[in-house]
Short mmCIF file of C-alpha atoms in Angstrom, two decimals:
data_model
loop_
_atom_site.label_atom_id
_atom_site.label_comp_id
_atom_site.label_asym_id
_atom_site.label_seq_id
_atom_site.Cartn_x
_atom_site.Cartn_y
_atom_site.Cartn_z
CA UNK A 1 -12.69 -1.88 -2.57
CA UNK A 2 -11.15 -4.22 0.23
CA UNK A 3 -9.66 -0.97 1.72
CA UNK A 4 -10.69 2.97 2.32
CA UNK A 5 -9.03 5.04 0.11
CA UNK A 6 -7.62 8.74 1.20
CA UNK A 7 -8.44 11.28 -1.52
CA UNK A 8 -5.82 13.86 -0.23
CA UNK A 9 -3.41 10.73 -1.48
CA UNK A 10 -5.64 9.65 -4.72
CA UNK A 11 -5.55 13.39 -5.91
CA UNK A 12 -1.35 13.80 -5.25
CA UNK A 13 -0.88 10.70 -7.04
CA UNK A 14 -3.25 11.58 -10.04
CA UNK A 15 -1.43 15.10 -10.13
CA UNK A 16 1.79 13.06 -10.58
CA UNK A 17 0.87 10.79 -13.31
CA UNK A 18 -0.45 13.72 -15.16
CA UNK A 19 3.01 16.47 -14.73
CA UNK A 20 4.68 12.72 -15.96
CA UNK A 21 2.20 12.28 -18.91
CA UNK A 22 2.51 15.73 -19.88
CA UNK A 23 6.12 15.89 -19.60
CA UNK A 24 7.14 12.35 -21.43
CA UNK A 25 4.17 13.83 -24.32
CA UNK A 26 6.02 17.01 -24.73
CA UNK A 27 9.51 14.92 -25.18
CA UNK A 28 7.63 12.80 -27.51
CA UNK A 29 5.92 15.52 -29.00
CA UNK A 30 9.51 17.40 -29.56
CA UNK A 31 11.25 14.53 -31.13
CA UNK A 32 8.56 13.79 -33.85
CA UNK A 33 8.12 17.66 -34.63
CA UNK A 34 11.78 17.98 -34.98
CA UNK A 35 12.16 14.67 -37.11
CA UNK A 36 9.08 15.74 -39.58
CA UNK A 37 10.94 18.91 -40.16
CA UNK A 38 9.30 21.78 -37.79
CA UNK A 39 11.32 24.36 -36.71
CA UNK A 40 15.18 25.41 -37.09
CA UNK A 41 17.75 22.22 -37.58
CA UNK A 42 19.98 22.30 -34.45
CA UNK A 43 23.56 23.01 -35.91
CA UNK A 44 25.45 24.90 -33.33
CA UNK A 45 28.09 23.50 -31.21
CA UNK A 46 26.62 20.08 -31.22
CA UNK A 47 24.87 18.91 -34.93
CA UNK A 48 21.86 17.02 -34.24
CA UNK A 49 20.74 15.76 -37.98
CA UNK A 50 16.49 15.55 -38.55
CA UNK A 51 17.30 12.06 -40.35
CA UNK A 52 19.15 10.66 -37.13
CA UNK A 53 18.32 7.19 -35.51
CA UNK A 54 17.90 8.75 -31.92
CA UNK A 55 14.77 10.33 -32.76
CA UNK A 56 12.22 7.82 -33.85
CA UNK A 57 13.68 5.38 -30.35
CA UNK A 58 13.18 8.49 -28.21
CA UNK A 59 9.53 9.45 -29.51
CA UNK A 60 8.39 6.57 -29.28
CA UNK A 61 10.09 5.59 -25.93
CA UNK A 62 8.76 8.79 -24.36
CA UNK A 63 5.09 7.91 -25.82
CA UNK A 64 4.77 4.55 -24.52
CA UNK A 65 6.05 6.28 -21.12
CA UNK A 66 3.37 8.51 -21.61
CA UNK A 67 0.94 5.93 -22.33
CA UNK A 68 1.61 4.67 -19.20
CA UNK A 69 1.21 7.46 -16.92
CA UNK A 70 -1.88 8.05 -19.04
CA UNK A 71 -3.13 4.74 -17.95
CA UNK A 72 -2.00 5.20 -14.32
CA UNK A 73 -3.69 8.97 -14.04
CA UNK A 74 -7.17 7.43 -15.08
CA UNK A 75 -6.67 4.96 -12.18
CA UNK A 76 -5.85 7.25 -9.97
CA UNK A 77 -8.79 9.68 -11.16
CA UNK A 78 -10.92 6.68 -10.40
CA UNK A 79 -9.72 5.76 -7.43
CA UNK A 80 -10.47 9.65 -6.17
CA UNK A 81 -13.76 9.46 -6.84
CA UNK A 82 -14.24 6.15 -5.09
CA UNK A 83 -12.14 7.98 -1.99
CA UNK A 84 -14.43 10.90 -2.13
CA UNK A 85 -17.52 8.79 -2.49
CA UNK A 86 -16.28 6.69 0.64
CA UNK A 87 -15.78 10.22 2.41
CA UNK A 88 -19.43 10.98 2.01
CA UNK A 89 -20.53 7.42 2.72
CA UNK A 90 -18.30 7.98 6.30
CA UNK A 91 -20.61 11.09 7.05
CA UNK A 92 -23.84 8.55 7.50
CA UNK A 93 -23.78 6.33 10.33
CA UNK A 94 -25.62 3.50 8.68
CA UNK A 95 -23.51 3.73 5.13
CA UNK A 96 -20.05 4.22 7.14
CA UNK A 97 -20.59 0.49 8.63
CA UNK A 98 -20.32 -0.50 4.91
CA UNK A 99 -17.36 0.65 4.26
CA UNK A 100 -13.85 -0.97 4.88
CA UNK A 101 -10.76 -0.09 6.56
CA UNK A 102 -7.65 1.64 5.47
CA UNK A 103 -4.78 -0.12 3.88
CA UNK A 104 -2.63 0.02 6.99
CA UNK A 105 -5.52 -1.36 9.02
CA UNK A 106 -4.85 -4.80 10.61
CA UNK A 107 -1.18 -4.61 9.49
CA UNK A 108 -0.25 -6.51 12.41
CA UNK A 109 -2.33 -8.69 12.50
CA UNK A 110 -1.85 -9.95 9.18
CA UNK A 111 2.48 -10.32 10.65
CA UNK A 112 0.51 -12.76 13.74
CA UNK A 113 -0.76 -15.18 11.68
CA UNK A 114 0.74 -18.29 13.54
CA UNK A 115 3.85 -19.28 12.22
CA UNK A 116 3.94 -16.46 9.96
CA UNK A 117 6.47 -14.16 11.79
CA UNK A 118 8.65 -17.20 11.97
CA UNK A 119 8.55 -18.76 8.72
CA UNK A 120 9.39 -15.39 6.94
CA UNK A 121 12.20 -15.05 9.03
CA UNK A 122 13.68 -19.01 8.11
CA UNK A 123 12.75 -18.13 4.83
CA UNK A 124 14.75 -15.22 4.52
CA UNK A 125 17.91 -17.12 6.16
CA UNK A 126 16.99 -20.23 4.72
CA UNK A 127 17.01 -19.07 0.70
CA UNK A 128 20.05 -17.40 1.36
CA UNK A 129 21.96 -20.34 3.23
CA UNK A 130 20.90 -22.36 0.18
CA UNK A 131 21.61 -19.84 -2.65
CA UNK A 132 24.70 -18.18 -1.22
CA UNK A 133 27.00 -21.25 -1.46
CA UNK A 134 25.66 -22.19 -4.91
CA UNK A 135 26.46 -18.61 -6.29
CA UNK A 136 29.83 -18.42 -5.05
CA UNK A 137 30.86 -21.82 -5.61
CA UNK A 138 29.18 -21.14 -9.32
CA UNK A 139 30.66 -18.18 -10.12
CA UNK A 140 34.07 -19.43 -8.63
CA UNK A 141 34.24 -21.95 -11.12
CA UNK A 142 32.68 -19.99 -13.80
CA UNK A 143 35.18 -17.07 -13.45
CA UNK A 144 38.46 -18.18 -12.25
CA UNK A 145 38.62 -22.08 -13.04
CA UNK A 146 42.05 -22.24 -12.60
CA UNK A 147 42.49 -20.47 -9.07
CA UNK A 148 39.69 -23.29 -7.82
CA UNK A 149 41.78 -26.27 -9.10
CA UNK A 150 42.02 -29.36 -7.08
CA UNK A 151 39.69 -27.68 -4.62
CA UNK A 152 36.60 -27.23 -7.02
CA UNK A 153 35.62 -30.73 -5.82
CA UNK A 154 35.85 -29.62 -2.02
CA UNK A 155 33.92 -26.66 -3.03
CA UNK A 156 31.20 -28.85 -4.58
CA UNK A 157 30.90 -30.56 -2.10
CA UNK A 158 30.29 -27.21 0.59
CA UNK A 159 28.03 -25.99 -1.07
CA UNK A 160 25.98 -29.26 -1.27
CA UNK A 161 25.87 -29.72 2.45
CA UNK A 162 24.82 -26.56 2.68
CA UNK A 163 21.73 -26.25 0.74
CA UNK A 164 21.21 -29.86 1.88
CA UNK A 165 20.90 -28.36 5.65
CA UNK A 166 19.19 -25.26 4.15
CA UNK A 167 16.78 -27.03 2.81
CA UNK A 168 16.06 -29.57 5.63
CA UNK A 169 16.01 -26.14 7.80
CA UNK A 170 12.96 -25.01 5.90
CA UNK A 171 11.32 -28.44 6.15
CA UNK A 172 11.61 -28.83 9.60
CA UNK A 173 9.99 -24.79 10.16
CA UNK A 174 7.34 -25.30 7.74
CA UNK A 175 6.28 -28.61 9.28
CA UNK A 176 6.17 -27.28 12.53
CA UNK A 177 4.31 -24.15 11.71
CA UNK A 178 2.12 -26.78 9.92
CA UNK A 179 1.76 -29.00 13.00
CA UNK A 180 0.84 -25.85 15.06
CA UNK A 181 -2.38 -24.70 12.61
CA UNK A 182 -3.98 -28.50 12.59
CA UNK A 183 -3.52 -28.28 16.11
CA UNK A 184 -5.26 -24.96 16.39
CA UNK A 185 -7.61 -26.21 13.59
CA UNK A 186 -8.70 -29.87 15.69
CA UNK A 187 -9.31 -27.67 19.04
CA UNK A 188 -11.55 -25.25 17.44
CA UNK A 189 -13.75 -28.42 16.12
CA UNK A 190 -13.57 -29.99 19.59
CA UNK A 191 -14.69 -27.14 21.03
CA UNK A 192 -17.95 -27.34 18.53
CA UNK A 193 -18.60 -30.68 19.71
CA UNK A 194 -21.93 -31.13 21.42
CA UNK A 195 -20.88 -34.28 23.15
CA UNK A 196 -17.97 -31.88 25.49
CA UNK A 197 -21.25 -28.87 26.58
CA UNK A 198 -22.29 -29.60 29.56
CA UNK A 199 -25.33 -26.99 29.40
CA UNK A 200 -26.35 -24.65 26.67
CA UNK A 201 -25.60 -20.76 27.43
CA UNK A 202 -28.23 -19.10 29.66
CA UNK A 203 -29.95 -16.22 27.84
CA UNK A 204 -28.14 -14.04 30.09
CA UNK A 205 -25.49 -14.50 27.43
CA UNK A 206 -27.94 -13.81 24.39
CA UNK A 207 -27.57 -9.95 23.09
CA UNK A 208 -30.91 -7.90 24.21
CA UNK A 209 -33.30 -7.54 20.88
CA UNK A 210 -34.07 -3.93 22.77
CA UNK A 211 -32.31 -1.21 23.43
CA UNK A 212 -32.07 1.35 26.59
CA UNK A 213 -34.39 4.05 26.34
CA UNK A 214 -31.98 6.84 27.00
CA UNK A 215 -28.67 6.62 25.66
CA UNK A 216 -26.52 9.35 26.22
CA UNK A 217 -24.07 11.16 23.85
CA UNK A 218 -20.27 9.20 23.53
CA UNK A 219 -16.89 11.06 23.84
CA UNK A 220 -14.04 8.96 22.51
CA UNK A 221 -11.14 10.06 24.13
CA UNK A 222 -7.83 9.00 21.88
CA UNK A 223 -4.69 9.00 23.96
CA UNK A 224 -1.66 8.31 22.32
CA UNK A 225 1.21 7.78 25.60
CA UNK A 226 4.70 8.38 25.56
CA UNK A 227 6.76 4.75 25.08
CA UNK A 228 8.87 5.06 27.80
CA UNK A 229 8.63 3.33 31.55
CA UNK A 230 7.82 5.60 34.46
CA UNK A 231 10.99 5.02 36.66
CA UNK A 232 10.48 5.41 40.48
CA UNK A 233 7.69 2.36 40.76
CA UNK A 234 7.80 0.09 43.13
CA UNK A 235 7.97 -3.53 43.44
CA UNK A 236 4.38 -5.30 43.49
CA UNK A 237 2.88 -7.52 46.20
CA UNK A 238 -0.20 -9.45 47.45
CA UNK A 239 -1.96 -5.71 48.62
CA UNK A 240 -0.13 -3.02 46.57
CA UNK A 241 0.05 -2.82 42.87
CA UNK A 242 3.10 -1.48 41.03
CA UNK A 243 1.05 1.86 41.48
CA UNK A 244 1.43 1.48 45.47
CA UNK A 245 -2.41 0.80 44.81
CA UNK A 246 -4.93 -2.92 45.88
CA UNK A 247 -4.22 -5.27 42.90
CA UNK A 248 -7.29 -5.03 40.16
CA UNK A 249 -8.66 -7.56 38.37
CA UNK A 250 -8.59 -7.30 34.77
CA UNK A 251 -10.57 -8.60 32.08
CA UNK A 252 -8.47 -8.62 28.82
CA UNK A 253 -10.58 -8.95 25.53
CA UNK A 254 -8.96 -9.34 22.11
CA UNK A 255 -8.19 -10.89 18.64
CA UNK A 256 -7.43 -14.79 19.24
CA UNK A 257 -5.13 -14.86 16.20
CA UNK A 258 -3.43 -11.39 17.27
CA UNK A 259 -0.32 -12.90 18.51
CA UNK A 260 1.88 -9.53 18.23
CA UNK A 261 -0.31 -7.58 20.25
CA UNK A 262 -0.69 -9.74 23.04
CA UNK A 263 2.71 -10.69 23.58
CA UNK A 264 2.73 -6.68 24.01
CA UNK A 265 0.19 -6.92 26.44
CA UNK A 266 1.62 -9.52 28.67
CA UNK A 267 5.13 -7.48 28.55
CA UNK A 268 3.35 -4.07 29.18
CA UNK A 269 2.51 -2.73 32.82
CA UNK A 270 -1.23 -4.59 33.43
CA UNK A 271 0.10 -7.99 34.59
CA UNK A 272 1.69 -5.43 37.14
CA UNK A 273 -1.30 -4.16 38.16
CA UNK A 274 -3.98 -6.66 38.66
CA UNK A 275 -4.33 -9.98 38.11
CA UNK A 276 -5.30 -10.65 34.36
CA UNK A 277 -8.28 -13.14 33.22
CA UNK A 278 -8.62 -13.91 29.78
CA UNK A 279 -10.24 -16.70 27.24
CA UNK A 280 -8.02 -19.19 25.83
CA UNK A 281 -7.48 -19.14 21.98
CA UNK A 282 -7.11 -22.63 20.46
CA UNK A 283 -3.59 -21.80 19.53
CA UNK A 284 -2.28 -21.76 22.89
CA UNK A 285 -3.45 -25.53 23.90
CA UNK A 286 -0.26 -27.61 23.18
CA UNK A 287 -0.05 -30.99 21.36
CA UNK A 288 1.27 -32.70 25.52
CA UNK A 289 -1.50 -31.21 26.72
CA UNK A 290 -4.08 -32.06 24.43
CA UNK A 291 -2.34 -36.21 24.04
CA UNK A 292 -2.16 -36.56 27.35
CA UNK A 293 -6.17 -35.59 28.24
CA UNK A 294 -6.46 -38.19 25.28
CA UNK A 295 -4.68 -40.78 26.52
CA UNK A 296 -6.46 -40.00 30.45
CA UNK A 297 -9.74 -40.00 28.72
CA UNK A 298 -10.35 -36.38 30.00
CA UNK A 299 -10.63 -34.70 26.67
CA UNK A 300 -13.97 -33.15 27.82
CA UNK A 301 -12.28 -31.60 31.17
CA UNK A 302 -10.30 -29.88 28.26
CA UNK A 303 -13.04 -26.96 28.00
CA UNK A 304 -14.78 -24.74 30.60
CA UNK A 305 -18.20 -25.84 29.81
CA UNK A 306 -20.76 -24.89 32.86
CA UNK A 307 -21.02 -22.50 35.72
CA UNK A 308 -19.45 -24.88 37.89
CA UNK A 309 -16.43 -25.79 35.77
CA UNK A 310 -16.15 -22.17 35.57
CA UNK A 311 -16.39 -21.50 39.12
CA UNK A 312 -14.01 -24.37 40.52
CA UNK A 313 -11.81 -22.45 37.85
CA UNK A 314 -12.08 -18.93 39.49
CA UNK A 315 -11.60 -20.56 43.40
CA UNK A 316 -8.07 -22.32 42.22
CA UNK A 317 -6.71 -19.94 40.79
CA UNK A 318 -3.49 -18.21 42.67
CA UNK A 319 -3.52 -14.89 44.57
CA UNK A 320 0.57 -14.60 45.37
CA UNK A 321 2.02 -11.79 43.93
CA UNK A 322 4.74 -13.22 41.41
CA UNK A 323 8.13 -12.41 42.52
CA UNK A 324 11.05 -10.51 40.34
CA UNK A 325 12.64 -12.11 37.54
CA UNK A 326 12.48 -14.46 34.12
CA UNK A 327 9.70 -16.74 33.77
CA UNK A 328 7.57 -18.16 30.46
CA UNK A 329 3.76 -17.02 30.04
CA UNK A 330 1.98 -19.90 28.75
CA UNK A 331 -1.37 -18.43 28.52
CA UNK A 332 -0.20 -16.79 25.11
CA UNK A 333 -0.06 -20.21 22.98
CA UNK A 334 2.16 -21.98 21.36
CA UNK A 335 5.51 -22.80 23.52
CA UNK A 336 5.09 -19.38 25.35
CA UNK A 337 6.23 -16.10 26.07
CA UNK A 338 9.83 -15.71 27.55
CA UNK A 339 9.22 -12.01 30.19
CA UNK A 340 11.26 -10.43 32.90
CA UNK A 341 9.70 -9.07 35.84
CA UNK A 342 11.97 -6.19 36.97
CA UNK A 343 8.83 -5.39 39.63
CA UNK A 344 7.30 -8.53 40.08
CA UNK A 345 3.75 -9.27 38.75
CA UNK A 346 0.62 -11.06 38.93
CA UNK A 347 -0.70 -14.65 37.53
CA UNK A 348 -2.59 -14.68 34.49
CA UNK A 349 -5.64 -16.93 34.29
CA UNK A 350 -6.87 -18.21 30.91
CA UNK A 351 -10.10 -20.11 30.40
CA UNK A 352 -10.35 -22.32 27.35
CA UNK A 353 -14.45 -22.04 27.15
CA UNK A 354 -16.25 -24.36 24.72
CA UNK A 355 -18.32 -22.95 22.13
CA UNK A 356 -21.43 -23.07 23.65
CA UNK A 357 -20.24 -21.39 26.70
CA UNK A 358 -17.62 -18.69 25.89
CA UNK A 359 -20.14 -16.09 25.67
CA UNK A 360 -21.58 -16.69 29.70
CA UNK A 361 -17.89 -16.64 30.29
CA UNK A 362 -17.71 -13.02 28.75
CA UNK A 363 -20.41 -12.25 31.69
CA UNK A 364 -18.50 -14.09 34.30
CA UNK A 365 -15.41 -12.06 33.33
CA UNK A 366 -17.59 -8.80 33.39
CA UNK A 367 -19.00 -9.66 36.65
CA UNK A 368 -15.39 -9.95 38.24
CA UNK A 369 -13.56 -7.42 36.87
CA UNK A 370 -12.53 -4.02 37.88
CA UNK A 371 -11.53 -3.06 34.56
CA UNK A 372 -11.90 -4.06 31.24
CA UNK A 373 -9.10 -4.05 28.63
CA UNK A 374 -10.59 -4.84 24.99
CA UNK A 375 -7.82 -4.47 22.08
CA UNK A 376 -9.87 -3.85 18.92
CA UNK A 377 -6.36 -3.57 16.97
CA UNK A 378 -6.89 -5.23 13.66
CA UNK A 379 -10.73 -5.62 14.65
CA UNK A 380 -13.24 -5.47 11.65
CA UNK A 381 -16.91 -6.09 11.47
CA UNK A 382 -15.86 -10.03 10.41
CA UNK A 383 -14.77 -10.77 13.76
CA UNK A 384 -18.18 -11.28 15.30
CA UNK A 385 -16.54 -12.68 18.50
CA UNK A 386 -15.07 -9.78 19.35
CA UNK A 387 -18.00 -7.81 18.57
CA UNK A 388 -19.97 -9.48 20.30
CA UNK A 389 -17.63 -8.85 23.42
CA UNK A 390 -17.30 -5.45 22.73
CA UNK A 391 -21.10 -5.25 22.77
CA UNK A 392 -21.14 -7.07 26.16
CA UNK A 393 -19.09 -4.62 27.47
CA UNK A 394 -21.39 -2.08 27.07
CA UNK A 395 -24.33 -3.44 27.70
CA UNK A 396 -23.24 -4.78 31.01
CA UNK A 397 -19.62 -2.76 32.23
CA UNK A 398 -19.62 0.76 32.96
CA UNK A 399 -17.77 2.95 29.75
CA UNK A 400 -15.20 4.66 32.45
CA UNK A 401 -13.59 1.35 33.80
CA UNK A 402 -12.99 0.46 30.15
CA UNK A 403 -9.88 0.94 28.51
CA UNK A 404 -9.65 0.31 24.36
CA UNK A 405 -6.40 -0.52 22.89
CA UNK A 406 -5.40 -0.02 19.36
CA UNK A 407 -1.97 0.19 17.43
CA UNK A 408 -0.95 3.37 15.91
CA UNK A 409 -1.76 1.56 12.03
CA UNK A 410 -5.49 1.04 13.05
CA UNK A 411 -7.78 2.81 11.22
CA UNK A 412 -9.58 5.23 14.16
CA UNK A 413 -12.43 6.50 12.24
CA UNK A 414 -13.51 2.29 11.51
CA UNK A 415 -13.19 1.65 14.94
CA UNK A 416 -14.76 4.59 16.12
CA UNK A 417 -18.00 3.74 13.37
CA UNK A 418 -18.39 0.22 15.06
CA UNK A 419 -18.16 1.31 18.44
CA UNK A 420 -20.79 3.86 18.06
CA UNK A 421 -22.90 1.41 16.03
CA UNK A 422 -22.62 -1.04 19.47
CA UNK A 423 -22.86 1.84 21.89
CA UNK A 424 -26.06 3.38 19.73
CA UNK A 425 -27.49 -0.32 20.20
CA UNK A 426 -27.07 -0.74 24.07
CA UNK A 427 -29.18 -2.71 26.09
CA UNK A 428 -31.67 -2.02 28.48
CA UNK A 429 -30.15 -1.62 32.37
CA UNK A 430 -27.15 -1.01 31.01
CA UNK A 431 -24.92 0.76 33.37
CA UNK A 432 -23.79 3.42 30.72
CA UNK A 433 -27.78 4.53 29.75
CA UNK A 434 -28.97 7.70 31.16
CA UNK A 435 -28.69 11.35 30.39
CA UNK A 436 -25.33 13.01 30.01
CA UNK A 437 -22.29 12.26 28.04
CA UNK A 438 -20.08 9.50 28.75
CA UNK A 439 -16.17 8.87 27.97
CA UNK A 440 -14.54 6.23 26.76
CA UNK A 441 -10.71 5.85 26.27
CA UNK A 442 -8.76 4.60 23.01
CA UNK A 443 -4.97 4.31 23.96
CA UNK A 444 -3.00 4.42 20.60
CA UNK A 445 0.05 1.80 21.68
CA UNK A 446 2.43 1.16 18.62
CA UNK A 447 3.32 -2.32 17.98
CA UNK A 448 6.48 -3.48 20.55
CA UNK A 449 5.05 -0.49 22.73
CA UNK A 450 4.59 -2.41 25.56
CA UNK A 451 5.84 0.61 27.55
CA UNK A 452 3.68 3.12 26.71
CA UNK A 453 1.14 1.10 28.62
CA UNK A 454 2.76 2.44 31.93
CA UNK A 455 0.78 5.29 31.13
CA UNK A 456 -2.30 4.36 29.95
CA UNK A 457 -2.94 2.36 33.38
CA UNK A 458 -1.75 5.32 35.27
CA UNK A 459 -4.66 7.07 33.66
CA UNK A 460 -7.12 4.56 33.74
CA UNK A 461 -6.56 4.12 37.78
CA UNK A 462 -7.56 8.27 37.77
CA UNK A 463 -10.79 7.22 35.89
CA UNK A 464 -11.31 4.20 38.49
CA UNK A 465 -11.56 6.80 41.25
CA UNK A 466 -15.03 8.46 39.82
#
């Protein structure tokens, strides 16, 4: 199965195939007992002949319908025992990594594909600006010939310009959303090529073979905030966060391809709070910027490479608190993320790391940080980059400065199976081994819940203070 099943829904949908099959049987049942000649004719205030048409059409009718639901309550029957089989699978640690999401799982990220949020949008306008104009115009001369007259030709000729522009409407959309993935696709091979590394990763960035010799017990702690703002705030500035507290740095984590959810993150309250660092996705490097490092011959200074590179990166980056009002995010990709700062915020620094180095950036980022933000919504055991950060972060970040984000459609119990599985697999000297039981925080944010964020920082600066 590509997703886990719930049996509590399995077994209501198998009970409602079979009240259907038994109910469309008896019908059937009924009208070929009646027909054949079993029991009294029906000749009271409405006569209802044995030898009447309506009889063999509805047995047969009803027993095709019953066929059906048959058909559908073996499915379903099935698919129960495959739910309860995955329920005792998800009882063993080592079986439950085998097993797959729920359906809902990853629902947004499947709607941040890039270009996919878009193009279902101008196809939804763009079929009906074509086919609208051809119906009526159709139908109009179809219908009512003589009410269109000497205007049919006019009318002709509407709707003709208007799929025409319809049509070159789509075109255009589809060939940009087009441009935009070979764009995405021709960074992520440059940033395979050998010829733009400048060192290969120190084994600082490997994953220990061994693991800590204590590791204590995990509490995940799921807190689901209210999505409202928390009025009374005040503005931000160089020394005080919108919290009235020293700015943090923050080390955000996620799905490159998640689009949706970080657009919520850059609207939400921790670009208020700190100042954000984050790796660069190869969707977010535009086609000016990538012709013009062509044309310069700088196409290697495209990618953080080396410790240096990575350094000189850190020291230029700005400290000024961002004043109120609208400005465009360009860390997010593609042409950029229109906010408004009612409060002010902080700058955002993204590091476009090449392939042999993104992981010794993961440490760099780890290193800096006062918290850790990793948003495992849509996250399954596929996306070995971000497992491999999420593994970082415990092997090397201490569990109560880290803050997990997931939407309200991801599956908790999968996440909660993979983050054990990392946190059961922690590295030696990690700051998290020892005795005792450790908490770590899931904030359930809903998709365009960018204020129920307010919250979750205002909780995670209480956890910063142990």
């Amino acid at each position: 199965m590509r997703y886990r099943l719930d049996p509590a829904d399995e077994a209501e949908a198998a009970r409602g195939n079979l009240l259907g099959g038994l109910y469309t049987g008896g019908v059937a049942a009924l009208a070929h007992a009646y027909r054949s000649g079993w029991g009294p004719e029906l000749n009271g205030y409405v006569e209802i002949p044995r030898d009447s048409d309506l009889f063999p059409l509805l047995s047969a009718g009803a027993g095709l319908i019953c066929a059906l639901f048959t058909v559908a309550l073996t499915v379903r029957v099935v698919r129960w025992q495959i739910a309860l089989s995955q329920r005792r699978q998800a009882r063993d640690p080592v079986k439950a990594l085998l097993l797959p999401p729920s359906a809902g799982h990853g629902a947004a990220l499947r709607r941040s594909r890039p270009g996919r949020a878009t193009l279902s949008a101008v196809l939804t306008l763009g079929v009906s600006w074509v086919a609208f104009p051809l119906v009526i115009v159709g139908l109009g001369i179809l219908l009512t010939p003589e009410r269109m007259g000497p205007r049919q030709e006019e009318a002709i000729v509407f709707a003709s310009v208007s799929t025409v522009a319809g049509l070159v409407l789509l075109v255009v959309v589809g060939a940009d959303v087009a441009r935009r993935r070979l764009l995405a696709g021709q960074v992520r091979r440059l940033s395979q090529d050998p010829a733009f590394a400048e060192l290969m990763p120190p084994t600082t960035a490997a994953l220990s073979r061994y693991h800590a010799p204590v590791i204590p017990e995990l509490k995940i702690t799921h807190y689901a905030p209210p999505n409202d703002i928390i009025f009374g705030l005040p503005k931000v500035s160089t020394t005080r966060n919108i919290f009235g507290r020293p700015p943090l740095n923050i080390a955000y984590f996620r799905l490159f391809e998640n689009e949706l959810r970080m657009r919520d993150f850059v609207k939400g309250a921790f670009r208020r709070c700190g100042y954000v660092h984050l790796l660069r996705s190869a969707a977010s490097v535009r086609q000016s910027e990538l012709v013009r490092m062509r044309r310069a011959g700088t196409l290697g200074k495209l990618f953080v490479a080396s410790d240096q590179r990575m350094r000189r990166e850190l020291d230029a980056r700005s400290f000024e608190a961002l004043p109120r009002g609208f400005r465009i995010v360009r860390e997010t990709g593609g042409r950029g993320l229109p906010v408004w700062d009612l409060k002010g915020g902080y700058p955002m620094s993204a590091y476009l790391c090449h392939g042999a180095y993104w992981k010794r950036a993961v440490d760099t980022l780890l290193d800096l940080a006062d918290l850790v933000v990793i948003d495992l919504s849509g996250f399954q055991k596929e996306n070995i980059g971000t497992g491999y950060e999420l593994q970082r972060v415990i092997d090397r970040y201490p569990v109560h400065r880290v803050v997990v984000l997931a939407d309200t459609d991801s599956d908790t119990d999968y996440l909660a199976t993979h983050i054990r599985h990392a946190w059961s697999r922690m590295a030696p000297g990690s700051p998290n081994s020892g005795r005792g039981t450790r908490t770590l925080l899931v904030g359930r944010v809903p998709v365009g819940g960018h204020r129920a964020t307010y919250h979750i920082v205002s909780y995670a600066h209480k956890r910063l203070t142990r």
